[in-house]
Structures are given as C-alpha cells and as structure tokens.
Coordinates of C-alpha atoms in Angstrom, one line a residue:
Chain A
X6 CA -8.3 46.5 -2.5
X7 CA -5.1 45.6 -0.7
X8 CA -7.1 43.4 1.7
X9 CA -8.8 41.7 -1.2
X10 CA -5.5 40.9 -2.9
X11 CA -4.0 39.6 0.3
X12 CA -7.0 37.4 1.0
X13 CA -6.8 36.1 -2.6
X14 CA -2.9 35.7 -2.5
X15 CA -2.7 31.9 -2.5
X16 CA -5.1 31.7 -5.5
X17 CA -3.1 34.4 -7.4
X18 CA 0.2 32.5 -6.6
X19 CA -1.2 29.2 -7.9
X20 CA -2.8 30.7 -11.0
X21 CA 0.1 30.8 -13.4
X22 CA 1.3 27.3 -12.8
X23 CA -2.2 25.9 -12.8
X24 CA -2.8 27.7 -16.2
X25 CA 0.4 26.3 -17.7
X26 CA -0.5 22.8 -16.7
X27 CA -4.1 22.9 -17.8
X28 CA -3.4 24.3 -21.3
X29 CA -0.2 22.4 -22.2
X30 CA -0.6 19.2 -20.1
X31 CA -4.0 18.3 -19.0
X32 CA -5.8 19.1 -22.3
X33 CA -3.3 17.5 -24.6
X34 CA -3.2 14.3 -22.5
X35 CA -7.0 14.2 -22.3
X36 CA -7.2 14.6 -26.0
X37 CA -4.7 11.7 -26.5
X38 CA -7.5 9.4 -25.3
X39 CA -9.7 10.7 -28.2
X40 CA -7.0 10.5 -30.9
X41 CA -6.5 6.8 -30.2
X42 CA -10.0 6.3 -31.7
X43 CA -9.4 8.4 -34.8
X44 CA -9.1 6.6 -38.1
X45 CA -5.7 6.7 -39.7
X46 CA -5.1 8.5 -42.9
X47 CA -2.0 8.1 -45.1
X48 CA 0.2 10.7 -43.3
X49 CA -2.0 11.8 -40.4
X50 CA -5.4 11.0 -39.0
X51 CA -8.9 12.4 -39.1
X52 CA -11.8 12.9 -36.6
X53 CA -13.9 9.8 -36.4
X54 CA -14.3 6.6 -34.4
X55 CA -12.6 3.3 -34.9
X56 CA -11.2 0.6 -32.6
X57 CA -8.5 -0.3 -35.1
X58 CA -5.6 1.1 -33.1
X59 CA -6.6 -0.9 -29.9
X60 CA -7.2 -4.1 -32.0
X61 CA -3.6 -3.7 -33.2
X62 CA -2.3 -3.1 -29.7
X63 CA -3.9 -6.2 -28.2
X64 CA -3.3 -8.5 -31.2
X65 CA 0.5 -7.9 -31.4
X66 CA 3.2 -8.4 -28.7
X67 CA 2.8 -4.9 -27.3
X68 CA 1.1 -6.0 -24.1
X69 CA 4.2 -8.0 -23.1
X70 CA 6.4 -4.9 -23.8
X71 CA 4.1 -3.0 -21.6
X72 CA 4.4 -5.3 -18.7
X73 CA 8.1 -5.5 -19.1
X74 CA 8.3 -1.7 -18.9
X75 CA 6.4 -1.8 -15.6
X76 CA 8.8 -4.4 -14.2
X77 CA 11.9 -2.5 -15.3
X78 CA 10.6 0.6 -13.6
X79 CA 9.9 -1.2 -10.3
X80 CA 13.3 -2.8 -10.3
X81 CA 14.9 0.6 -11.0
X82 CA 13.1 2.2 -8.1
X83 CA 14.2 -0.5 -5.7
X84 CA 17.8 -0.5 -6.8
X85 CA 18.0 3.3 -6.8
X86 CA 16.7 3.4 -3.3
X87 CA 19.1 0.8 -2.1
X88 CA 22.0 2.6 -3.6
X89 CA 20.9 6.2 -3.0
X90 CA 19.3 6.2 0.5
X91 CA 22.4 5.2 2.5
X92 CA 24.5 7.8 0.6
X93 CA 21.9 10.5 1.1
X94 CA 21.7 9.6 4.8
X95 CA 25.5 9.6 5.2
X96 CA 25.8 12.9 3.5
X97 CA 22.9 14.5 5.3
X98 CA 23.5 13.3 8.8
X99 CA 27.0 12.0 9.3
X100 CA 29.3 14.2 7.3
X101 CA 30.5 17.7 8.3
X102 CA 28.5 20.4 6.4
X103 CA 31.3 21.5 4.1
X104 CA 32.3 18.1 3.1
X105 CA 28.8 17.1 2.4
X106 CA 28.3 20.2 0.2
X107 CA 31.4 19.3 -1.9
X108 CA 30.1 15.8 -2.3
X109 CA 26.7 17.0 -3.4
X110 CA 28.4 18.9 -6.2
X111 CA 30.0 15.6 -7.3
X112 CA 26.5 14.2 -7.6
X113 CA 25.3 17.1 -9.7
X114 CA 28.1 16.5 -12.2
X115 CA 26.8 13.4 -14.0
X116 CA 23.5 15.2 -14.0
X117 CA 24.5 18.2 -16.0
X118 CA 25.9 16.0 -18.7
X119 CA 23.3 14.9 -21.2
X120 CA 21.9 11.5 -20.4
X121 CA 22.4 10.5 -24.0
X122 CA 26.2 11.0 -23.6
X123 CA 26.2 9.3 -20.2
X124 CA 24.4 6.4 -21.7
X125 CA 26.8 6.1 -24.6
X126 CA 29.7 6.0 -22.3
X127 CA 28.3 2.8 -20.7
X128 CA 28.5 1.3 -24.2
X129 CA 32.2 1.1 -24.5
X130 CA 32.7 0.2 -20.9
X131 CA 30.3 -2.8 -21.1
X132 CA 30.9 -4.0 -24.7
X133 CA 32.7 -7.2 -25.7
X134 CA 35.8 -5.1 -26.4
X135 CA 35.0 -2.8 -23.6
X136 CA 37.3 -1.9 -20.7
X137 CA 35.4 -4.1 -18.1
X138 CA 35.5 -7.2 -20.3
X139 CA 39.1 -6.6 -21.2
X140 CA 40.0 -6.3 -17.5
X141 CA 38.0 -9.4 -16.5
X142 CA 39.7 -11.5 -19.2
X143 CA 43.1 -10.0 -18.5
X144 CA 42.9 -10.8 -14.8
X145 CA 41.6 -14.3 -15.7
X146 CA 38.3 -14.1 -13.8
X147 CA 36.5 -15.1 -17.0
X148 CA 37.8 -17.0 -20.0
X149 CA 36.0 -15.0 -22.7
X150 CA 34.2 -11.6 -22.7
X151 CA 30.8 -11.6 -21.0
X152 CA 28.0 -11.1 -23.5
X153 CA 25.3 -10.2 -21.1
X154 CA 27.0 -7.0 -20.0
X155 CA 25.7 -5.0 -22.9
X156 CA 22.5 -5.1 -25.0
X157 CA 20.7 -6.9 -22.2
X158 CA 18.2 -6.2 -19.4
X159 CA 21.2 -5.8 -17.1
X160 CA 22.7 -2.9 -19.1
X161 CA 19.3 -1.2 -19.5
X162 CA 18.7 -1.3 -15.7
X163 CA 22.2 -0.2 -15.0
X164 CA 21.7 2.8 -17.4
X165 CA 18.3 3.6 -15.8
X166 CA 19.5 3.4 -12.2
X167 CA 22.6 5.4 -12.8
X168 CA 20.6 8.0 -14.7
X169 CA 18.2 8.4 -11.8
X170 CA 20.4 8.1 -8.8
X171 CA 20.9 11.8 -8.3
X172 CA 17.0 12.0 -8.4
X173 CA 17.1 9.8 -5.3
X174 CA 20.0 11.3 -3.4
X175 CA 18.8 14.9 -3.7
X176 CA 15.2 14.7 -2.4
X177 CA 16.2 12.2 0.3
X178 CA 19.1 14.3 1.4
X179 CA 16.9 17.3 1.5
X180 CA 14.3 15.6 3.7
X181 CA 17.0 14.1 6.0
X182 CA 18.8 17.3 6.4
X183 CA 15.7 19.3 7.5
X184 CA 15.1 16.9 10.4
X185 CA 15.5 18.8 13.6
X186 CA 18.7 17.7 15.5
X187 CA 16.9 18.1 18.8
X188 CA 14.5 15.2 17.9
X189 CA 17.5 12.9 17.4
X190 CA 19.1 14.1 20.6
X191 CA 15.8 13.6 22.5
X192 CA 15.6 10.1 21.2
X193 CA 19.2 9.3 22.3
X194 CA 18.5 10.9 25.7
X195 CA 15.5 8.7 26.2
X196 CA 17.8 5.8 25.8
X197 CA 17.2 4.7 22.2
X198 CA 20.1 3.1 20.5
X199 CA 21.3 4.7 17.2
X200 CA 19.6 2.1 15.1
X201 CA 16.4 2.5 17.0
X202 CA 16.6 6.3 16.5
X203 CA 17.1 5.7 12.8
X204 CA 14.1 3.3 12.5
X205 CA 11.7 5.3 14.7
X206 CA 12.7 8.9 13.9
X207 CA 15.0 9.5 10.9
X208 CA 13.4 7.0 8.6
X209 CA 9.8 8.1 9.1
X210 CA 10.7 11.7 8.8
X211 CA 12.6 11.1 5.6
X212 CA 9.7 9.2 3.9
X213 CA 8.4 12.3 2.1
X214 CA 11.8 12.5 0.4
X215 CA 11.8 8.7 -0.4
X216 CA 8.3 9.1 -2.0
X217 CA 9.4 12.0 -4.1
X218 CA 12.5 10.0 -5.1
X219 CA 10.5 6.9 -6.0
X220 CA 8.2 9.0 -8.2
X221 CA 11.2 10.5 -9.9
X222 CA 12.8 7.2 -10.6
X223 CA 9.7 5.4 -11.7
X224 CA 8.8 8.0 -14.4
X225 CA 12.4 8.2 -15.7
X226 CA 12.5 4.4 -16.1
X227 CA 9.0 4.3 -17.6
X228 CA 9.1 7.1 -20.2
X229 CA 12.7 6.8 -21.2
X230 CA 13.5 6.1 -24.9
X231 CA 17.2 6.8 -25.3
X232 CA 18.5 4.4 -22.6
X233 CA 16.7 1.3 -23.8
X234 CA 17.6 2.2 -27.4
X235 CA 21.3 2.7 -26.7
X236 CA 21.8 0.0 -24.1
X237 CA 19.1 -2.5 -24.9
X238 CA 20.1 -3.2 -28.5
X239 CA 17.8 -3.6 -31.5
X240 CA 15.4 -6.2 -30.2
X241 CA 14.8 -4.5 -26.8
X242 CA 11.6 -2.6 -26.7
X243 CA 9.8 -0.7 -23.9
X244 CA 6.7 1.4 -24.0
X245 CA 8.8 4.4 -25.0
X246 CA 10.5 2.8 -27.9
X247 CA 7.4 1.1 -29.2
X248 CA 5.6 4.5 -29.4
X249 CA 8.7 5.9 -31.2
X250 CA 8.7 3.0 -33.7
X251 CA 5.0 3.4 -34.4
X252 CA 5.5 7.1 -35.1
X253 CA 8.2 6.1 -37.5
X254 CA 5.6 4.5 -39.7
X255 CA 3.2 7.5 -39.2
X256 CA 0.6 5.5 -37.3
X257 CA -0.6 8.3 -35.1
X258 CA -3.7 6.7 -33.8
X259 CA -1.8 3.6 -32.6
X260 CA 0.8 5.8 -31.0
X261 CA -2.0 7.7 -29.2
X262 CA -3.6 4.4 -28.2
X263 CA -0.4 3.1 -26.6
X264 CA 0.2 6.5 -25.0
X265 CA -3.4 6.4 -23.6
X266 CA -2.9 3.0 -22.0
X267 CA 0.4 4.3 -20.4
X268 CA -1.4 7.4 -19.1
X269 CA -4.3 5.3 -17.8
X270 CA -1.9 3.0 -16.0
X271 CA -0.1 5.9 -14.4
X272 CA -3.4 7.4 -13.3
X273 CA -4.3 4.1 -11.6
X274 CA -1.0 3.9 -9.8
X275 CA -1.4 7.6 -8.9
X276 CA -4.8 6.9 -7.5
X277 CA -3.5 4.0 -5.4
X278 CA -0.6 6.2 -4.1
X279 CA -3.0 9.0 -3.1
X280 CA -5.3 6.4 -1.4
X281 CA -2.5 5.0 0.7
X282 CA -0.4 8.0 1.4
X283 CA -1.4 11.4 2.5
X284 CA 0.1 13.9 0.2
X285 CA -0.3 16.5 2.9
X286 CA 2.6 14.9 4.7
X287 CA 5.0 16.3 2.2
X288 CA 4.5 19.8 3.6
X289 CA 3.1 19.4 7.1
X290 CA 6.3 17.9 8.4
X291 CA 8.6 20.0 10.6
X292 CA 6.9 23.2 11.9
X293 CA 4.8 24.3 9.0
X294 CA 1.0 24.9 8.8
Chain B
X284 CA 31.5 -2.1 38.4
X285 CA 28.7 0.0 37.1
X286 CA 31.2 2.7 36.1
X287 CA 33.4 0.2 34.2
X288 CA 30.4 -1.1 32.4
X289 CA 29.3 2.4 31.4
X290 CA 32.8 3.2 30.1
X291 CA 32.9 0.0 28.2
X292 CA 29.6 0.8 26.6
X293 CA 30.9 4.2 25.7
X294 CA 34.1 2.8 24.1
X295 CA 32.1 0.2 22.2
X296 CA 29.7 2.8 20.8
X297 CA 32.6 5.1 19.9
X298 CA 34.4 2.3 18.0
X299 CA 31.3 1.0 16.3
X300 CA 30.3 4.6 15.4
X301 CA 33.7 5.0 13.6
X302 CA 33.3 1.6 11.9
X303 CA 29.8 2.6 10.8
X304 CA 31.1 5.8 9.3
X305 CA 33.8 4.0 7.6
X306 CA 31.3 1.5 6.0
X307 CA 29.2 4.4 4.9
X308 CA 32.3 6.1 3.4
X309 CA 33.1 3.0 1.4
X310 CA 29.5 2.6 0.2
X311 CA 29.4 6.3 -0.8
X312 CA 32.7 5.9 -2.7
X313 CA 31.4 2.9 -4.6
X314 CA 28.2 4.8 -5.6
X315 CA 30.2 7.8 -6.7
X316 CA 32.5 5.5 -8.7
X317 CA 29.4 4.0 -10.4
X318 CA 28.2 7.5 -11.3
X319 CA 31.5 8.9 -12.4
X320 CA 33.2 5.9 -13.9
X321 CA 31.8 6.1 -17.4
X322 CA 32.5 9.8 -17.5
X323 CA 36.1 9.5 -16.4
X324 CA 36.9 7.2 -19.4
X325 CA 35.4 9.5 -22.0
X326 CA 38.2 12.1 -21.9
X327 CA 41.1 9.8 -22.6
X328 CA 39.1 7.9 -25.2
X329 CA 38.2 11.1 -27.0
X330 CA 41.9 11.7 -27.5
X331 CA 42.7 8.5 -29.3
X332 CA 44.3 9.3 -32.6
X333 CA 42.5 6.5 -34.5
X334 CA 39.2 7.3 -32.9
X335 CA 39.0 3.9 -31.1
X336 CA 37.3 3.4 -27.7
X337 CA 40.6 2.7 -26.0
X338 CA 43.0 4.5 -23.8
X339 CA 45.5 6.1 -26.2
X340 CA 49.3 5.8 -26.0
X341 CA 49.7 9.1 -27.9
X342 CA 46.8 11.4 -27.0
X343 CA 45.7 14.0 -29.6
X344 CA 43.3 16.8 -29.8
X345 CA 42.4 16.3 -33.5
X346 CA 38.8 15.4 -32.8
X347 CA 38.3 18.4 -30.7
X348 CA 39.6 20.7 -33.4
X349 CA 37.2 19.0 -35.8
X350 CA 34.3 19.9 -33.5
X351 CA 34.7 23.6 -34.1
X352 CA 34.3 23.1 -37.8
X353 CA 30.9 21.4 -37.3
X354 CA 28.3 24.2 -37.5
X355 CA 25.3 22.0 -36.8
X356 CA 26.8 20.5 -33.7
X357 CA 27.8 23.9 -32.3
X358 CA 24.3 25.3 -33.0
X359 CA 22.7 22.3 -31.2
X360 CA 24.9 23.0 -28.2
X361 CA 23.8 26.7 -28.4
X362 CA 20.1 25.8 -28.5
X363 CA 20.5 23.5 -25.5
X364 CA 22.2 26.2 -23.4
X365 CA 19.6 28.8 -24.4
X366 CA 16.7 26.5 -23.6
X367 CA 18.3 25.5 -20.3
X368 CA 18.6 29.2 -19.2
X369 CA 15.1 30.0 -20.5
X370 CA 13.6 27.0 -18.7
X371 CA 15.4 28.0 -15.5
X372 CA 14.1 31.6 -15.7
X373 CA 10.5 30.5 -16.4
X374 CA 10.3 27.5 -14.1
X375 CA 11.9 28.8 -10.9
X376 CA 9.5 31.7 -10.2
X377 CA 6.5 29.6 -11.4
X378 CA 7.5 26.9 -9.0
X379 CA 8.1 29.3 -6.2
X380 CA 4.7 30.9 -6.6
X381 CA 3.0 27.5 -6.8
X382 CA 4.7 26.3 -3.7
X383 CA 3.9 29.5 -1.8
X384 CA 0.3 29.2 -2.9
X385 CA 0.1 25.6 -2.0
X386 CA 1.3 26.1 1.5
X387 CA -1.5 28.6 2.2
X388 CA -4.2 26.5 0.9
X389 CA -6.4 24.2 3.0
X390 CA -6.5 21.3 0.6
X391 CA -2.8 21.0 -0.1
X392 CA -2.8 17.4 -1.0
X393 CA -4.9 18.1 -4.0
X394 CA -2.6 20.8 -5.3
X395 CA 0.5 18.8 -4.6
X396 CA -0.9 15.9 -6.5
X397 CA -1.9 18.2 -9.4
X398 CA 1.5 19.8 -9.7
X399 CA 3.3 16.5 -9.5
X400 CA 1.2 15.0 -12.3
X401 CA 3.6 15.8 -15.2
X402 CA 6.2 13.7 -13.4
X403 CA 3.9 10.6 -13.4
X404 CA 3.3 10.8 -17.1
X405 CA 5.8 9.1 -19.4
X406 CA 7.9 11.6 -21.3
X407 CA 7.0 10.2 -24.6
X408 CA 3.3 10.5 -23.9
X409 CA 3.7 14.2 -23.0
X410 CA 5.8 14.8 -26.1
X411 CA 3.2 13.0 -28.3
X412 CA 0.3 14.9 -26.8
X413 CA 2.0 18.3 -27.3
X414 CA 3.1 17.5 -30.8
X415 CA -0.3 16.4 -32.0
X416 CA -1.9 19.3 -30.1
X417 CA 0.4 21.9 -31.7
X418 CA -0.2 20.4 -35.1
X419 CA -4.0 20.5 -34.8
X420 CA -3.9 24.1 -33.7
X421 CA -1.5 25.0 -36.5
X422 CA 1.4 26.0 -34.2
X423 CA 4.7 25.2 -35.9
X424 CA 7.4 23.5 -33.9
X425 CA 10.2 25.7 -32.7
X426 CA 12.3 26.6 -29.7
X427 CA 9.2 27.9 -28.1
X428 CA 7.4 24.6 -28.3
X429 CA 10.5 22.9 -26.8
X430 CA 10.6 25.5 -24.0
X431 CA 6.9 24.6 -23.2
X432 CA 7.9 20.9 -23.0
X433 CA 10.9 21.7 -20.8
X434 CA 9.0 23.9 -18.5
X435 CA 6.4 21.1 -18.0
X436 CA 9.1 18.6 -17.3
X437 CA 11.1 20.7 -14.8
X438 CA 8.2 22.4 -13.0
X439 CA 7.2 19.5 -10.7
X440 CA 10.8 19.0 -9.6
X441 CA 11.5 22.6 -9.0
X442 CA 8.1 22.8 -7.2
X443 CA 8.8 19.9 -4.9
X444 CA 12.3 21.2 -4.1
X445 CA 10.9 24.6 -3.1
X446 CA 8.1 23.1 -1.2
X447 CA 10.5 20.8 0.7
X448 CA 12.7 23.7 1.7
X449 CA 9.5 25.6 2.8
X450 CA 8.3 22.6 4.8
X451 CA 11.0 23.0 7.4
X452 CA 10.4 26.7 7.7
X453 CA 8.4 27.6 10.8
X454 CA 5.7 30.0 9.7
X455 CA 5.4 31.3 13.3
X456 CA 8.6 33.2 12.6
X457 CA 6.9 35.1 9.9
X458 CA 4.0 35.9 12.2
X459 CA 6.5 37.1 14.7
X460 CA 7.8 39.4 12.0
X461 CA 4.3 40.7 11.4
X462 CA 3.9 41.4 15.1
X463 CA 7.1 43.3 15.1
X464 CA 5.7 45.5 12.3
X465 CA 7.1 44.0 9.2
X466 CA 4.9 43.9 6.1
X467 CA 4.3 40.9 3.9
X468 CA 7.3 41.7 1.7
X469 CA 9.8 42.5 4.4
X470 CA 8.8 39.4 6.4
X471 CA 9.4 37.4 3.2
X472 CA 12.7 38.9 2.3
X473 CA 14.3 39.1 5.8
X474 CA 12.9 36.0 7.4
X475 CA 11.8 33.4 4.9
X476 CA 14.0 34.0 1.8
X477 CA 17.3 33.2 3.6
X478 CA 15.8 30.0 4.8
X479 CA 14.4 28.8 1.5
X480 CA 17.3 30.2 -0.6
X481 CA 19.1 26.8 -1.0
X482 CA 15.7 25.4 -2.2
X483 CA 15.4 28.1 -4.8
X484 CA 19.0 27.6 -6.0
X485 CA 18.4 23.9 -6.1
X486 CA 15.2 24.4 -8.2
X487 CA 17.1 26.6 -10.6
X488 CA 20.0 24.2 -11.1
X489 CA 17.5 21.3 -11.4
X490 CA 15.5 23.2 -14.1
X491 CA 18.6 23.9 -16.1
X492 CA 20.0 20.4 -16.0
X493 CA 16.6 18.8 -16.6
X494 CA 16.1 20.9 -19.7
X495 CA 19.7 20.4 -20.9
X496 CA 19.3 16.6 -20.7
X497 CA 15.7 16.2 -21.8
X498 CA 15.2 13.9 -24.8
X499 CA 11.9 12.0 -24.8
X500 CA 9.7 15.1 -24.9
X501 CA 12.0 17.2 -26.9
X502 CA 12.3 14.7 -29.7
X503 CA 8.7 15.0 -30.7
X504 CA 8.3 18.8 -30.4
X505 CA 11.6 20.0 -31.7
X506 CA 10.7 20.5 -35.3
X507 CA 13.8 21.2 -37.4
X508 CA 15.8 22.4 -34.5
X509 CA 18.3 20.1 -32.8
X510 CA 19.3 20.2 -29.1
X511 CA 22.5 18.5 -28.0
X512 CA 20.9 15.2 -27.0
X513 CA 18.7 14.9 -30.1
X514 CA 21.8 15.8 -32.3
X515 CA 24.0 13.2 -30.6
X516 CA 21.4 10.5 -30.7
X517 CA 20.4 10.9 -34.3
X518 CA 24.1 11.0 -35.2
X519 CA 24.7 7.8 -33.4
X520 CA 21.6 6.2 -35.0
X521 CA 22.7 7.3 -38.5
X522 CA 26.4 7.0 -38.5
X523 CA 27.2 4.9 -35.4
X524 CA 29.5 6.2 -32.7
X525 CA 32.2 8.3 -34.3
X526 CA 35.2 10.0 -32.7
X527 CA 33.5 13.5 -32.8
X528 CA 30.8 12.1 -30.5
X529 CA 33.5 11.2 -27.9
X530 CA 35.0 14.7 -28.4
X531 CA 31.6 16.5 -27.9
X532 CA 31.1 14.3 -24.8
X533 CA 34.5 15.2 -23.5
X534 CA 33.9 18.8 -24.1
X535 CA 30.6 18.9 -22.3
X536 CA 32.1 17.1 -19.4
X537 CA 35.0 19.6 -19.1
X538 CA 32.7 22.7 -19.6
X539 CA 30.1 21.3 -17.2
X540 CA 32.6 20.5 -14.5
X541 CA 34.2 24.0 -14.8
X542 CA 30.8 25.7 -14.5
X543 CA 30.0 23.5 -11.6
X544 CA 33.2 24.4 -9.8
X545 CA 32.5 28.1 -10.4
X546 CA 29.0 27.8 -9.0
X547 CA 30.3 25.8 -6.0
X548 CA 32.9 28.4 -5.3
X549 CA 30.5 31.3 -5.5
X550 CA 28.0 29.5 -3.2
X551 CA 30.7 28.6 -0.6
X552 CA 32.3 32.1 -0.6
X553 CA 28.9 33.8 -0.3
X554 CA 28.1 31.7 2.8
X555 CA 31.1 32.7 4.8

C-alpha cells in the first residue's frame, strides 16, 4: 500500500491542480467557442447555430482593435524587459544580499496596491493640469501643456509597463540569483571578460526567467480592461474593453465570439512558443532531474 | 613591464567595475522612481482641503474621516482582504503540490505548459467563460465564484515561483538524506523545505497581491459583491474622481506599506 502510494505520488500531487484547471478553466473556455455560435435572445442566448456574431465581428472595426491590442502587448513586453532586466540583474548579482532584499520589498509595494488605484494616480500626474505638465511649463521646456501625455497610446503603454514591471523583476531576479557562483568564477578564471561572462553564462541561464516574465507581461497587457479604460480615454478600445462594451448591451454571443478569437490567437502563440522553446528548460536548469 | 601591464589592467577593471555599478544604481533609481512616483503624490493630494489634485498648503484629514462613514467602501475593502487571504491559503499548497508533482514526471514540459495556460488567456475571456458557465449551471455569483477566479489567476504564478525555487535544488541531496535513513517526510522538511522556503513565501505573497489587485476576471463573476478595485472603478466611472477616491488610495498605500515593513522585518529577523 505505502509502496503503491509512493509510486503514484507525482500523480497524486498533480491531481488537485489539474482538476481545478479542467473544471473551471479548460471546460469554460472550450465552451466559449460554442457560445459564439449561439443565437442571441433579448437578455441572454439560446442553444443553436448562427454565424451572426462572427459576421458582426468582421464587418465592424473590431479587427483593427484586435491588431492594436497585439501590438500594445508586444511593445509592453519589450519595454518591460528593457526596464526590468538590468534592475533584476543588478539586484540579483551586484548588490549585497541585505540591500537587495530591502530593494525587492520596494518593488513589492506598488504591487500590493490595487492596479486601479495605481492607474488612477497616473491620471493626475499626466493630465493637462497635472504635475508633470505644470512643471514642464513652469520650467519653460514647453510653452503649453502637452496633450499626448494622457488619453493616448503613450499613457496606456506607460500604465501597462509600470503595472507589469514587478512581474519582470521578480522572475528574472529569481533565475539570476539561482545561478551558481562557481560557474561565473570559472568563466572569469578561463579569461572571459565580465561582458563575455554575462553574454555566455548569465544571460542564457536567466532566459527561463525572461520567458516567464514575457508571458506575465504579455497577458497583463492583452487582457487588461482597467488601464486602457482609465488612461486611454473614451475612444480607446482594446480587446478587453470591446468585450466589456459588448456585454454592456447584453450581446453575449458576440462577447463569446471576440473572446474565442482572443483565445485562439493565444493558443497559436502558445503553440509557436512550445515549438521554439523547450519548456523542460524551466526546471532542468541547475542541478535538478 | 608585464607586471605593470597587469596592474594597469587590474586598476582599469576595478575603476570600470565601480562605474558600472554606479550606472546600474542610477538606472535602478530611475526605475524605482517610475514605479513609486505616482504613489508618492497620492498622499499629499488626498489631504487637499478642496479635494483638488494639487499639493495642499494646509493639509487636512477630512476625506479620511469621511471614508469611515462609507459602509459600502469599507465592506469592499473587507471583501478584498478576505479574498486575498483565502486565495493565498488555497493557491500556495495547490501550487506546491503541482510543482512537486511536475518535477517527478517524465514529460514535464507538458505539465508546465498546462499549468501556465491560465496566464496565456486574457483575463476578460476567463471571466466571461466562468460567468456564463456558472449561469448555465445555475450557480449564483458570490465570494466563492470570485475565489475560484482568483485561484485560477494566481495558481500559474505561484506554481512557476515554487518550480523556479525547486529547480536550483539538487535532488541528489535528498537521495543522500534517504541513504542516511531519512524517510520521505524528514528529507523534505530538513533538506528541501529550507531551500524552497523563499519560493513558498514568494508564492504566498504573490497570490495575495494578485487576488487583491485582480479586476478583469473579478468584474464578471462578482455578482452583487464589490471588491476594492471594482468599487473604485465603478465609482470613478459613475461619479468621476472624487476626493474620497484619493483618500482610499492613500489609506491603502499606508496600510500596505506598513504590512510590508512588518513582513520584511519578520523575514529578516528570522534569518539571522
């Protein structure tokens, strides 16, 4: 009996999480594809088959909204890595442990404050009457307040990047910190210059963290509704806000259709990712197996 | 000659090393500023007597006093804290088990991909899927449905954090413990747990904060109950930004920082 449990241990450990994901994630999302074809009723929808929702999707401007969301996500990923990686590297490799630890708590702080509140705070910093514009005008760098600071793509990207920066710093820091010091020493002993050591040892070993970080940022940017709504202004729509607005008029099949297209795109990206990168790398690094 | 050259190289590398560190420090300070700047301004602004988004000359706490008369806001805050703690308590063990199981499987990539899936799906799609699913099966929306959404959201993050901390653990150490007569449990508690503890704490903190901040999924499965983010957003949408919103923001910032300092203090003192 004990032997049997021990042999089955990995499966038993996996079971609860797999069950939760199947029942509350895989099945509802799979069903979303079906709901997109159901006919709409006045307040809800009924089982059946119609292409009405998809016709509506492709005949209105929603395709452009979709592509724009993809672009915003990619830009956010790149900017977050540019901002976050050097910091994670610095904290993980070049700072004394206790200083690094204190600094990481500083990075947690904006995190435990609701993103809605953090996003709102950008509004009064960036607005026409906001502190940044007042300062710029006061110093005389610009003659009149800059309009593009708020309710623009700039402000949305700024909101998305700052919201997801801790998502970058933590996984990258974790992966950099777990690199064995002796590997770096060995590289130096073999005559590699610091930059070479970074390029040939540190960077490749931190890639699992970078991948994790990119995933985190991409999804935050893609599925976010509050940030584009608060910083993009009324005309600014992303996939997230277009689903919300469709739900506002109780068009559930159309919401499901837009949602299905989003899910399908993510599945394609996921397939490409799995094809090009070995997910096993995430755990086989450093000792394990 | 050779010795001089070596010394020169050493001095050069020492100088450049310091410069490199200084550049990194400046960069880090800039990034920290970018993250904290908006938060730093909320507190003075929340004390403006006329409720304007300016730095006040005569700060006042009126708006804070008003907060405590708003039952709906306080209950939203209460719901958010409850959900955060519940999510943390459900997600952390679930993530730990899943990570431990994954490590012992042959086809790890498959499981990693599966557990990461919720992260790849737009929040609004997950929320919509759950909301319609619950409606079709006659489950009414409540704190429990929000808890499910929050666990789904936090599980991949907690899982990857625990897995990362396990990745750097040399499993041979555990085998050595078996050879020395330790059973599965003792080997885990004495050898592996100390190593992965930061990962578990990180997973717990992440779960709480992800739940506390979640909006996109929560919005569609919340039913009549408000969490702090949904309350604040619907208020801003209906009434615009009013001074109490600044006050609630200021209050969250103060409470969160205090909590964080306490946690930090506990962690640091327990290590020494």
